[in-house]
Short mmCIF file of C-alpha atoms in Angstrom, two decimals:
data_model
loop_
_atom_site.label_atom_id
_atom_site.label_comp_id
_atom_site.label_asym_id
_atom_site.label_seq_id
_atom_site.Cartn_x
_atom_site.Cartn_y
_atom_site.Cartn_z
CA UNK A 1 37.82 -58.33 23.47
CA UNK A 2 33.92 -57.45 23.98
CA UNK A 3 35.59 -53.82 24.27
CA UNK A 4 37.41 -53.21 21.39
CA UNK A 5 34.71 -55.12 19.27
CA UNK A 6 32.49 -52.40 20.44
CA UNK A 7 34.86 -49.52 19.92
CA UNK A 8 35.30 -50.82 16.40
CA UNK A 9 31.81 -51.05 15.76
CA UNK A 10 31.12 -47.65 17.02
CA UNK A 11 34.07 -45.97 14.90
CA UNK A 12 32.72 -47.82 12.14
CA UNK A 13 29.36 -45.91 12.50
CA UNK A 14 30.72 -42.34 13.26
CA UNK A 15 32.60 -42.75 9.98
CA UNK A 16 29.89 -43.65 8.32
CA UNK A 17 27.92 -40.69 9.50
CA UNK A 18 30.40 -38.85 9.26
CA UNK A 19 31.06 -39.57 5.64
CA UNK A 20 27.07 -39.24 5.36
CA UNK A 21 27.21 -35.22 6.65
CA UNK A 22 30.02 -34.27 4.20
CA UNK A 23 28.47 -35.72 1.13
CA UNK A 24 25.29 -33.49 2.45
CA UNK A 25 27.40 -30.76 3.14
CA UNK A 26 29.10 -30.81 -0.38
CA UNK A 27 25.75 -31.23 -2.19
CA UNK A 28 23.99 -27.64 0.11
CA UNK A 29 27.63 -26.22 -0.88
CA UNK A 30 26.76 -27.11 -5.16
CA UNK A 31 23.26 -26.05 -4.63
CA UNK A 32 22.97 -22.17 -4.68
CA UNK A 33 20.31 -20.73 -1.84
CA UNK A 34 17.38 -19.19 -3.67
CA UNK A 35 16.97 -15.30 -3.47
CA UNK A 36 14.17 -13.68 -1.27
CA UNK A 37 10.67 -13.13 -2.34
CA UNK A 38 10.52 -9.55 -2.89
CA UNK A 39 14.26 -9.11 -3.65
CA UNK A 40 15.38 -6.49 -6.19
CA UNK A 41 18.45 -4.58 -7.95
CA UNK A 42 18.20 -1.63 -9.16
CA UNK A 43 20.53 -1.23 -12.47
CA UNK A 44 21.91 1.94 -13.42
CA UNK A 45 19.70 3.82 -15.45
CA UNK A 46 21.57 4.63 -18.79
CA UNK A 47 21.24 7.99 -20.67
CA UNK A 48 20.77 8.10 -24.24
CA UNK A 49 22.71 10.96 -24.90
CA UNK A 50 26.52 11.21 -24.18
CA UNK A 51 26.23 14.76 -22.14
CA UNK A 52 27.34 15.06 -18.69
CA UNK A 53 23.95 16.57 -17.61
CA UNK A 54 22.28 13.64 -18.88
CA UNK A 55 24.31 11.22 -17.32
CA UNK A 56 23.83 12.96 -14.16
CA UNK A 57 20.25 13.16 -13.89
CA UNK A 58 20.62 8.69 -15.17
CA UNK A 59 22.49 8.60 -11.59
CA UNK A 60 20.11 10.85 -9.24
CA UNK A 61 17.62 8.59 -10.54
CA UNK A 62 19.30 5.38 -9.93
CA UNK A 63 20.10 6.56 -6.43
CA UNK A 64 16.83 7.80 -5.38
CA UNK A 65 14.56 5.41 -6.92
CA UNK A 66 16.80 2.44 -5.12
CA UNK A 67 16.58 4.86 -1.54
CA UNK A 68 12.85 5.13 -2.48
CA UNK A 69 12.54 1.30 -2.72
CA UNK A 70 14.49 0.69 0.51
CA UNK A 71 11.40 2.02 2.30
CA UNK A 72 9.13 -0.33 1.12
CA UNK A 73 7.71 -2.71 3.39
CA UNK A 74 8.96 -6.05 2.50
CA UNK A 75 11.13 -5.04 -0.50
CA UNK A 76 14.60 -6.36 -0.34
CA UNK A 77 17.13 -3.68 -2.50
CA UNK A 78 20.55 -4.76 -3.47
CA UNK A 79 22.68 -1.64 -2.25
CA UNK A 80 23.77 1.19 -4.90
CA UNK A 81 27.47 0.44 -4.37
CA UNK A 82 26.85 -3.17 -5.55
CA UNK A 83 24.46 -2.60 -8.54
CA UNK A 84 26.59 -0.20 -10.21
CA UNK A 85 29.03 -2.55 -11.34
CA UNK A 86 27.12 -3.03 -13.89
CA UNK A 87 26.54 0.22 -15.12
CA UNK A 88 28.54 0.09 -18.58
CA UNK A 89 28.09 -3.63 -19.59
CA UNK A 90 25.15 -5.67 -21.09
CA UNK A 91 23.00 -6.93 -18.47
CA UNK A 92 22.54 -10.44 -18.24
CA UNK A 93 19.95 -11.17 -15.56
CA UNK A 94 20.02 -14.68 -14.71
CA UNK A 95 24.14 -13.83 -14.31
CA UNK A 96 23.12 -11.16 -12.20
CA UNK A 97 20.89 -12.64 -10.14
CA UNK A 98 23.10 -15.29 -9.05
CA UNK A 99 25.79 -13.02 -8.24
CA UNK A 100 23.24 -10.87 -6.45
CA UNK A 101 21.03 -13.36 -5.26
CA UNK A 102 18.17 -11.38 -6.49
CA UNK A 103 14.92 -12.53 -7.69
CA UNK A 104 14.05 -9.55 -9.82
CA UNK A 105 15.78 -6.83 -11.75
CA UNK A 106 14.42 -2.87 -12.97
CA UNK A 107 16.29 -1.72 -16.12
CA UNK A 108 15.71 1.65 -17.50
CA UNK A 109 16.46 4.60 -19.68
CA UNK A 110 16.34 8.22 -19.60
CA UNK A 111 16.28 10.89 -22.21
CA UNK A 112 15.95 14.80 -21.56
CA UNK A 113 13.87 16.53 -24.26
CA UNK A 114 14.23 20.14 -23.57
CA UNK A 115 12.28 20.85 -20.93
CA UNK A 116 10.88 17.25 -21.10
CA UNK A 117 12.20 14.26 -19.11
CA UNK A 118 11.27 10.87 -20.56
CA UNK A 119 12.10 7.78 -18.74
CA UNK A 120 11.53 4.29 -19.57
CA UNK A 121 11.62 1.51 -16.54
CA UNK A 122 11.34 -2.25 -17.06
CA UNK A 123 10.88 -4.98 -14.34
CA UNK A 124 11.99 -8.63 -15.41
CA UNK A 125 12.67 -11.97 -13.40
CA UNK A 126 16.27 -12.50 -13.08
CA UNK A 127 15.80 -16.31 -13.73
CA UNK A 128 14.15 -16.19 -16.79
CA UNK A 129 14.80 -12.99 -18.24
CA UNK A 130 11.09 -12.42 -19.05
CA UNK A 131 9.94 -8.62 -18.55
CA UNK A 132 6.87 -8.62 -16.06
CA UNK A 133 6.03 -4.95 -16.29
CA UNK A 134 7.09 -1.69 -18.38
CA UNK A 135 6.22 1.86 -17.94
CA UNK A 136 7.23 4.97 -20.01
CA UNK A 137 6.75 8.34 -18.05
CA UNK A 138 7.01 11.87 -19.06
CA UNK A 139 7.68 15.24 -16.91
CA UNK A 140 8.74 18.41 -17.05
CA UNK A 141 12.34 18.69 -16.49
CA UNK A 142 13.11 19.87 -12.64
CA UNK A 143 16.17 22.14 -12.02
CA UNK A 144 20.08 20.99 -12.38
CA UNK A 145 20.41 17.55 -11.56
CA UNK A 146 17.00 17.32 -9.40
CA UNK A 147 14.63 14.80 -10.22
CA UNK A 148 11.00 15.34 -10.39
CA UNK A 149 9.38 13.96 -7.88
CA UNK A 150 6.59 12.66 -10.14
CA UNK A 151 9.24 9.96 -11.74
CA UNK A 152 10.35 8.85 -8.32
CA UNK A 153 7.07 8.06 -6.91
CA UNK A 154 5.48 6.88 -9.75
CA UNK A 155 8.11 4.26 -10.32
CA UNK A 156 8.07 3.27 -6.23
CA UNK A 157 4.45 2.96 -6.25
CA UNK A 158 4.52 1.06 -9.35
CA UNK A 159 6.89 -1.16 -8.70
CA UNK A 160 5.87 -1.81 -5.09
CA UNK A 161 2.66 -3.15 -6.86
CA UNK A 162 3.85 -5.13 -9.31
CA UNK A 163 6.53 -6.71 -7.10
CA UNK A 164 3.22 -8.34 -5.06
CA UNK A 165 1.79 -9.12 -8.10
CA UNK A 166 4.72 -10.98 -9.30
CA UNK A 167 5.04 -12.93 -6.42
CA UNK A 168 1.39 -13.97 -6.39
CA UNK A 169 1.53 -15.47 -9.79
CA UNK A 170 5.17 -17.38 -8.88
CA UNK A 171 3.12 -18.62 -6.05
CA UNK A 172 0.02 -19.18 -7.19
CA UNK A 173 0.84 -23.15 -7.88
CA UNK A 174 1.16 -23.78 -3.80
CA UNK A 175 -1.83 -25.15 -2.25
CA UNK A 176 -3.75 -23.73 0.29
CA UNK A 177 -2.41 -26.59 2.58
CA UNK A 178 1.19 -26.19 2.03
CA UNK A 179 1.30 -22.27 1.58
CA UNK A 180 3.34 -20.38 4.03
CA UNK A 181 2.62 -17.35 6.36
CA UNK A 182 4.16 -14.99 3.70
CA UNK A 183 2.32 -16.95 0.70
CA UNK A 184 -0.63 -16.41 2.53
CA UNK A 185 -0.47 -12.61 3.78
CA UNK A 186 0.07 -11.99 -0.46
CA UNK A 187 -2.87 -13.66 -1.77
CA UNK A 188 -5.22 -11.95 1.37
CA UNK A 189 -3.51 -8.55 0.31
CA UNK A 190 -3.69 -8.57 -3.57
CA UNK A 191 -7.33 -9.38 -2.70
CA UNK A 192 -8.14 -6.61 -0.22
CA UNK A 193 -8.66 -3.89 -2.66
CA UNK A 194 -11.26 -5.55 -4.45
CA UNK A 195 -13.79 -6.57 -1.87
CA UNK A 196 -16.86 -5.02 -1.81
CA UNK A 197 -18.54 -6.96 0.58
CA UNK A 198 -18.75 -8.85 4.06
CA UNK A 199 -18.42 -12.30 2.29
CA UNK A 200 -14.99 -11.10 0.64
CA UNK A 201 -13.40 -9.16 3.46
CA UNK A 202 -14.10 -12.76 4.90
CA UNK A 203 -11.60 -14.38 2.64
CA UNK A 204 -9.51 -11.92 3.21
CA UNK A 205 -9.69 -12.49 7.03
CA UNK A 206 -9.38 -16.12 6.99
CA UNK A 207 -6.08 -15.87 4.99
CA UNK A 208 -4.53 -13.27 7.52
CA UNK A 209 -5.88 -16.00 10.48
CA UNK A 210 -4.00 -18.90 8.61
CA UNK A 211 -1.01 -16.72 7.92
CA UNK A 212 -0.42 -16.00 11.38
CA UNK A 213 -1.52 -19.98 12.35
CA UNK A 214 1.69 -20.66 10.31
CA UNK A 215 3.68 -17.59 12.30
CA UNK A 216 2.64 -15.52 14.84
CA UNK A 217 5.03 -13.29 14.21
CA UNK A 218 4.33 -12.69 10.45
CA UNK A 219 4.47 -8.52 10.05
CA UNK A 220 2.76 -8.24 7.05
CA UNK A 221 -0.39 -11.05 8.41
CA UNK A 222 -0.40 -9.12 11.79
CA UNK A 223 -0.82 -5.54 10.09
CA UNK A 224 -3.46 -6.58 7.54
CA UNK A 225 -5.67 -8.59 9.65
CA UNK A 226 -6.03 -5.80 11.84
CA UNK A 227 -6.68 -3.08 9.32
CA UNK A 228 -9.22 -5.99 8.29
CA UNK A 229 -10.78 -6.30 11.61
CA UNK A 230 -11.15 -2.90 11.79
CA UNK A 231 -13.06 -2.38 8.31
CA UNK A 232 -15.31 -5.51 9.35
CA UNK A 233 -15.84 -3.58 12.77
CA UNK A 234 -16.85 0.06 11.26
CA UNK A 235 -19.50 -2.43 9.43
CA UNK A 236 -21.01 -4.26 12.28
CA UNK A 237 -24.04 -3.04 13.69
CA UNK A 238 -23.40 -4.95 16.85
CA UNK A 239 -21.83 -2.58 19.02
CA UNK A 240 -20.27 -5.22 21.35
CA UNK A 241 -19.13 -7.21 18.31
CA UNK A 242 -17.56 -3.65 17.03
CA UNK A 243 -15.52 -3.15 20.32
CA UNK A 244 -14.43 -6.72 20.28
CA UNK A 245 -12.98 -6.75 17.08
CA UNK A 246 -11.40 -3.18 17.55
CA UNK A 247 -9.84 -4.32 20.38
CA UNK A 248 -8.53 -7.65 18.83
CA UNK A 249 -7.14 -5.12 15.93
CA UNK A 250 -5.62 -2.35 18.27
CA UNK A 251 -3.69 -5.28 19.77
CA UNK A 252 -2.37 -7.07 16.42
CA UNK A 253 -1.23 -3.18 14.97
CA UNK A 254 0.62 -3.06 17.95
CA UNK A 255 2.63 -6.12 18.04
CA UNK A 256 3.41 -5.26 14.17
CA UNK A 257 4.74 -2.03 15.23
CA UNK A 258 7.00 -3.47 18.41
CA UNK A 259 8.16 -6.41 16.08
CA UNK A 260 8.52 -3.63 12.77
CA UNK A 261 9.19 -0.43 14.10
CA UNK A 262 10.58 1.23 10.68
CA UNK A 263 7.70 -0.24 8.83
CA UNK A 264 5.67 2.17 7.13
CA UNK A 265 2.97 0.24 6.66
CA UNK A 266 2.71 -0.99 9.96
CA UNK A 267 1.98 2.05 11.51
CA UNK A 268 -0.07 3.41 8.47
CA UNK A 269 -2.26 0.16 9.25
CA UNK A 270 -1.70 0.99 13.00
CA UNK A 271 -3.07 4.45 12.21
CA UNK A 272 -6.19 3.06 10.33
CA UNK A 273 -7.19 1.11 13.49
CA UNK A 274 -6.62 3.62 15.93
CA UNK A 275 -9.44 5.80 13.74
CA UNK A 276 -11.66 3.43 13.63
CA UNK A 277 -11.47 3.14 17.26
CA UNK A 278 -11.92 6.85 17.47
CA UNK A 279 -8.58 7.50 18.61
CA UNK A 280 -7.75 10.55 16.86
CA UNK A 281 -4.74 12.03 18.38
CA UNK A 282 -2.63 8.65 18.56
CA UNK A 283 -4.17 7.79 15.04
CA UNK A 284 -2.20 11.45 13.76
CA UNK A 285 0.94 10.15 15.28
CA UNK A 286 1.53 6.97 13.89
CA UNK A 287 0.11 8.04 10.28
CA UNK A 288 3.16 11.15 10.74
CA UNK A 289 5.35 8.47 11.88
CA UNK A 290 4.42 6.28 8.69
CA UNK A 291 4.86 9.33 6.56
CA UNK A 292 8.07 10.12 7.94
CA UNK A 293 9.39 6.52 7.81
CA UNK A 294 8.31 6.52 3.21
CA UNK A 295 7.38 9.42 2.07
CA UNK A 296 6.63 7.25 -0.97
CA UNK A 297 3.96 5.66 0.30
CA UNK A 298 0.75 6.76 -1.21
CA UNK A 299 -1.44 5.31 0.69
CA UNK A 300 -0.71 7.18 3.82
CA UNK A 301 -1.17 10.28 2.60
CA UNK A 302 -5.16 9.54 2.18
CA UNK A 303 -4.97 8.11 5.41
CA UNK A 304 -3.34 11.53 6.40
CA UNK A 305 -6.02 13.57 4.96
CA UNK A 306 -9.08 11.53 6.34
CA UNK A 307 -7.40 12.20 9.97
CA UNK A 308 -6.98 15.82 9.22
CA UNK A 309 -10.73 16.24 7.38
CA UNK A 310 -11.97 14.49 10.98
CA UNK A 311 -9.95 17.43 12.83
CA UNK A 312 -11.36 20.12 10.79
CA UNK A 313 -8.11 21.22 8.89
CA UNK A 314 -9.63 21.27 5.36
CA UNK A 315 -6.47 23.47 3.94
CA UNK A 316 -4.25 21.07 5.70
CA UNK A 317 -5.92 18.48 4.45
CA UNK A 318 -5.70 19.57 0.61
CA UNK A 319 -1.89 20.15 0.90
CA UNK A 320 -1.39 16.51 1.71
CA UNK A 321 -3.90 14.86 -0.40
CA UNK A 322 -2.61 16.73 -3.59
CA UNK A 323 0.64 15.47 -2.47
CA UNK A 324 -0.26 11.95 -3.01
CA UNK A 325 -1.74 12.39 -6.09
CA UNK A 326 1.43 13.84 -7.61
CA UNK A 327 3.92 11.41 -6.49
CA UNK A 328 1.64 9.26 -8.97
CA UNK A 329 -1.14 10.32 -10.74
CA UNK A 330 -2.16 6.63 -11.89
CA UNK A 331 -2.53 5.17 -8.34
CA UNK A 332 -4.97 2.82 -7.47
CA UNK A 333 -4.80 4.87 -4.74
CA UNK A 334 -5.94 8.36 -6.11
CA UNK A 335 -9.73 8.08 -6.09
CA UNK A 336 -9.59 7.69 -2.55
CA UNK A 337 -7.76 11.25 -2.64
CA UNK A 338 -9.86 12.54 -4.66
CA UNK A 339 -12.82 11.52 -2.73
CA UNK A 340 -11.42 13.35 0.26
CA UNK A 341 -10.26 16.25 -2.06
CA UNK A 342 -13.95 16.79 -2.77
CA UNK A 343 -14.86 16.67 0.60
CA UNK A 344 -12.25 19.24 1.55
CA UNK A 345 -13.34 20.94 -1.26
CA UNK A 346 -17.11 20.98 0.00
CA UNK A 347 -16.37 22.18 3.78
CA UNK A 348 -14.51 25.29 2.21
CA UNK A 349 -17.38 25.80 0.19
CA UNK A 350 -15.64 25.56 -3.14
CA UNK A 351 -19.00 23.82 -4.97
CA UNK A 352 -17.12 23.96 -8.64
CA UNK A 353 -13.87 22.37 -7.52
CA UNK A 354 -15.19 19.81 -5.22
CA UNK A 355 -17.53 18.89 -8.04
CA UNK A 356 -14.43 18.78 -10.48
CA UNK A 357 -12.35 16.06 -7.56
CA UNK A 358 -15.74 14.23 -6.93
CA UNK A 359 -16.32 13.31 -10.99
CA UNK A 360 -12.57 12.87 -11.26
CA UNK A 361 -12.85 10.31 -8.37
CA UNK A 362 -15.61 8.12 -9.86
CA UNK A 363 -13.58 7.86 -13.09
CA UNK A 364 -11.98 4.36 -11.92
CA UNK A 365 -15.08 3.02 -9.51
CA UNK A 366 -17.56 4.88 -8.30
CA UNK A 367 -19.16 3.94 -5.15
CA UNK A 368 -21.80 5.82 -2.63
CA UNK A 369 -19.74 8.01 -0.71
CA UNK A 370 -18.76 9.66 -4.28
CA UNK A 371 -22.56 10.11 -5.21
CA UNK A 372 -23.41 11.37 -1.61
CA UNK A 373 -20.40 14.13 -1.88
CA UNK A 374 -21.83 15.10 -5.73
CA UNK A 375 -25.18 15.32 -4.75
CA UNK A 376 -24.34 17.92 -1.84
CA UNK A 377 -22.01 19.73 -4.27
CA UNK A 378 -24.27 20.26 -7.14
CA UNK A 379 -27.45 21.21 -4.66
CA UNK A 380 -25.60 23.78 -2.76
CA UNK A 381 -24.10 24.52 -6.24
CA UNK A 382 -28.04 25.18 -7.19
CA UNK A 383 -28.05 22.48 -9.45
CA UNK A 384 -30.95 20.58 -8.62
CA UNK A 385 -31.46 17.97 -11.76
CA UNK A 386 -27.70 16.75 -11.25
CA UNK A 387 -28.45 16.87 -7.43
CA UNK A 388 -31.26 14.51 -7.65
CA UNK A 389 -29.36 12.13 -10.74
CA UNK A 390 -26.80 11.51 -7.75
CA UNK A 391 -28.98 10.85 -4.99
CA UNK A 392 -30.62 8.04 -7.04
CA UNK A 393 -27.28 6.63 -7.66
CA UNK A 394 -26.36 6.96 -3.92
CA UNK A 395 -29.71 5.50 -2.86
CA UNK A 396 -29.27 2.44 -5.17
CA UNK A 397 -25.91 1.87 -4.00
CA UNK A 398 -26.57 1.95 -0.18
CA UNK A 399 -30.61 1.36 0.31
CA UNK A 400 -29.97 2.32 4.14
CA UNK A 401 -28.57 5.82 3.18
CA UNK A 402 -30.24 8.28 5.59
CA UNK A 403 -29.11 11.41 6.77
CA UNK A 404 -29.19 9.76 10.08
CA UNK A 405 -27.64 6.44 9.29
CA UNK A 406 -24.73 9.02 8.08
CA UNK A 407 -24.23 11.00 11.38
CA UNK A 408 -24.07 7.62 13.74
CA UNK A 409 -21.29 6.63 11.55
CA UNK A 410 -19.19 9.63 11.59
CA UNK A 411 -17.01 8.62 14.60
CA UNK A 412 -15.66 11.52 16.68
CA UNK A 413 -15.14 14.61 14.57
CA UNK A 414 -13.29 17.85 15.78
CA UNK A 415 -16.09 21.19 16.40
CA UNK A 416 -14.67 22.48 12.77
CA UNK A 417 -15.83 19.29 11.60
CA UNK A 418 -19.22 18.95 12.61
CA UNK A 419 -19.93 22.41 11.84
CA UNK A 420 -18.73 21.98 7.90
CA UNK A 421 -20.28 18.68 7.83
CA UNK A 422 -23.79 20.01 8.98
CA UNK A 423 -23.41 23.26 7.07
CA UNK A 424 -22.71 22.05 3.82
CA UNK A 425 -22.92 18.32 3.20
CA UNK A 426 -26.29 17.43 5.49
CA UNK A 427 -27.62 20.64 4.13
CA UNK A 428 -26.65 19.86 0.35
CA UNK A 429 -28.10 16.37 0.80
CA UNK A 430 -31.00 17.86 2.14
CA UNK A 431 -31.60 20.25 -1.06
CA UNK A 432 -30.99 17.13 -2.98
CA UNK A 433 -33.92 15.29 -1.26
CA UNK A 434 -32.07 12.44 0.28
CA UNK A 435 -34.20 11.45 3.78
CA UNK A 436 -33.41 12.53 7.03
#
């Protein structure tokens, strides 16, 4: 009898928990699993006129703007096949989104003009509907059904950025406390840009270091507090402090690359340590690799041309730096090419031009390096009251600026390089009156 009271008693209780488990399994089932952070569809782009040429530059578009996208680090795309299914109805986002599980949604129109292409994108929250970002952009029409590169890039670049941004802001309620690795590795990289000294790249630090408390394994936390590192390291004037934290870096860029081998940005970052660290040959490879992984990243080509300005390849070193800057003209990226145009532009001895890239750079922010390129520029251009106008500038912006200070911070430069250096920007700061 003890028995069987038991048995009953436990029966009881495994119905109970049983019963328990399907009511939670039911209630998961009605509750619909919320879309990824980055996660985006791509919706056929319509035409606005009903001619077959027009409708088949709409399509090139749609497919290599969502192929573009794919090769963005941490960018989720919803596949062509399933996004055009909506190509001849009204879009209704939150619809959409649910049915895609996608958080966001790019809409857009184009219209050929001529010679003229004209397309207008729009990025929106599928939830909500409401339009985050818009952006109307204008080329000259490529051949057949080819689509200028110009509105491909422009659009990936864009939309890479705002994408961050949007995330950001739908985070920005968390607290510090209860933020998560990925939470964590945004708000550090939407800040990176803007630090302009050790105090901020702190912040930025301490926010990779709490991203990867949360998870070691966090790609995006590993590559940017290495690149981080790295920056604080070219900055230190402790040299065993410097090897330190290159060291630390080398060995986060390379756990981002084993755990994210297709990641662009990864190896791009990878690439920025391994020149710090004066490693120029394996800093070549994985900034090719990066390149060859998204050619629609824009960041790696400046990283590209800094690598091949270190190895003396100045022509080289144009061709991939005006590359950059015409996938998109507008990105917060180009007045680091320019900067390295002008250099370029300098070691060929080009005074005019590099002058031209050098003014052209300092249109957004100027800082020292851009005054310390013009003022060689206009004194070996034997302008000597420009040449003296910048070296103020670059003196007030870096007080330890010495022609000195300048060589024990090149790093290891090719022969070419040191020669072109010597011969035209310590000479041209020379003219200019800057101090050896």
């Amino acid at each position: 009898r003890r028995l069987q009271r038991w048995r009953v008693a436990w029966l009881a209780a495994l119905a109970a928990v049983g019963g328990a488990l399907l009511a939670a399994a039911a209630l998961l089932l009605r509750t619909p699993a919320q879309p990824p952070g980055q996660s985006l569809v791509v919706l056929p782009f319509a035409s606005l006129a009903a001619t077959a040429d027009e409708a088949a530059l709409a399509e090139r578009l749609t497919v290599e703007l969502t192929n573009a996208l794919t090769r963005m680090s941490n960018v989720i795309v919803t596949a062509r096949s399933a996004a055009a299914r909506y190509a001849k109805q009204p879009h209704d986002l939150p619809a959409i989104g649910r049915a895609l599980n996608v958080r966001y949604a790019l809409e857009g129109t184009l219209a050929a003009n001529g010679d003229r292409l004209r397309v207008i994108a729009q990025l929106s929250r599928t939830d909500t509907g409401a339009q985050l970002w818009s952006g109307t952009l204008e080329t000259p029409r490529g051949e057949g059904a080819t689509v200028p590169i110009e509105i491909v890039g422009r659009l990936a670049d864009a939309l890479r950025l705002q994408l961050r941004n949007a995330e950001v802001a739908r985070l920005a309620h968390v607290p510090a406390a209860e933020a998560d690795a990925y939470t964590l590795a945004l708000r550090a990289r939407a800040l990176l840009p803007s630090t302009e000294n050790m105090a901020q790249m702190d912040e930025v630090r301490a926010l990779y270091e709490r991203a990867l408390a949360r998870d070691p394994k966090h790609v995006p936390a590993l590559e940017g507090l290495a690149y981080t590192l790295a920056v604080i390291a070219d900055r230190s004037h402790d040299p065993q402090q410097r090897d330190a934290l290159l060291r630390r870096a080398e060995s986060l860029s390379l756990q981002a690359v084993a755990l994210a081998p297709n990641d662009a940005e990864a190896w791009s970052s990878h690439s920025g340590v391994l020149m710090f660290a004066d490693k120029r040959v394996a800093a070549m490879e994985a900034i090719e690799r990066a390149l060859t992984l998204n050619p629609y990243f824009i960041e790696s080509y400046a990283q590209h041309g800094q690598l091949l300005l270190n190895e003396g390849r100045f022509e080289d070193a144009l061709v991939t730096l005006d590359r950059g800057i015409r996938l998109n003209p507008v990105s917060d990226a180009v007045s680091v090419h320019l900067n390295m145009r002008c250099r370029a532009l300098l070691y060929l001895g080009r005074y005019a031009e590099a002058i031209d890239a050098c003014q052209r750079a300092m249109a957004s922010a100027p800082d020292w390096p851009d005054y310390m390129l013009l003022a060689a520029a206009y004194a070996m251009a034997g302008d000597a009251s420009r040449a003296a106008a910048a070296r103020e500038e670059l003196l007030r912006l870096e007080p330890r600026f010495t022609i000195r200070w300048l060589r024990d911070r090149s790093g290891r430069l090719a022969p070419r390089a040191i020669e072109a250096r010597d011969r035209y920007l310590v000479t041209g700061l020379r003219k200019a009156g800057v101090p050896d």
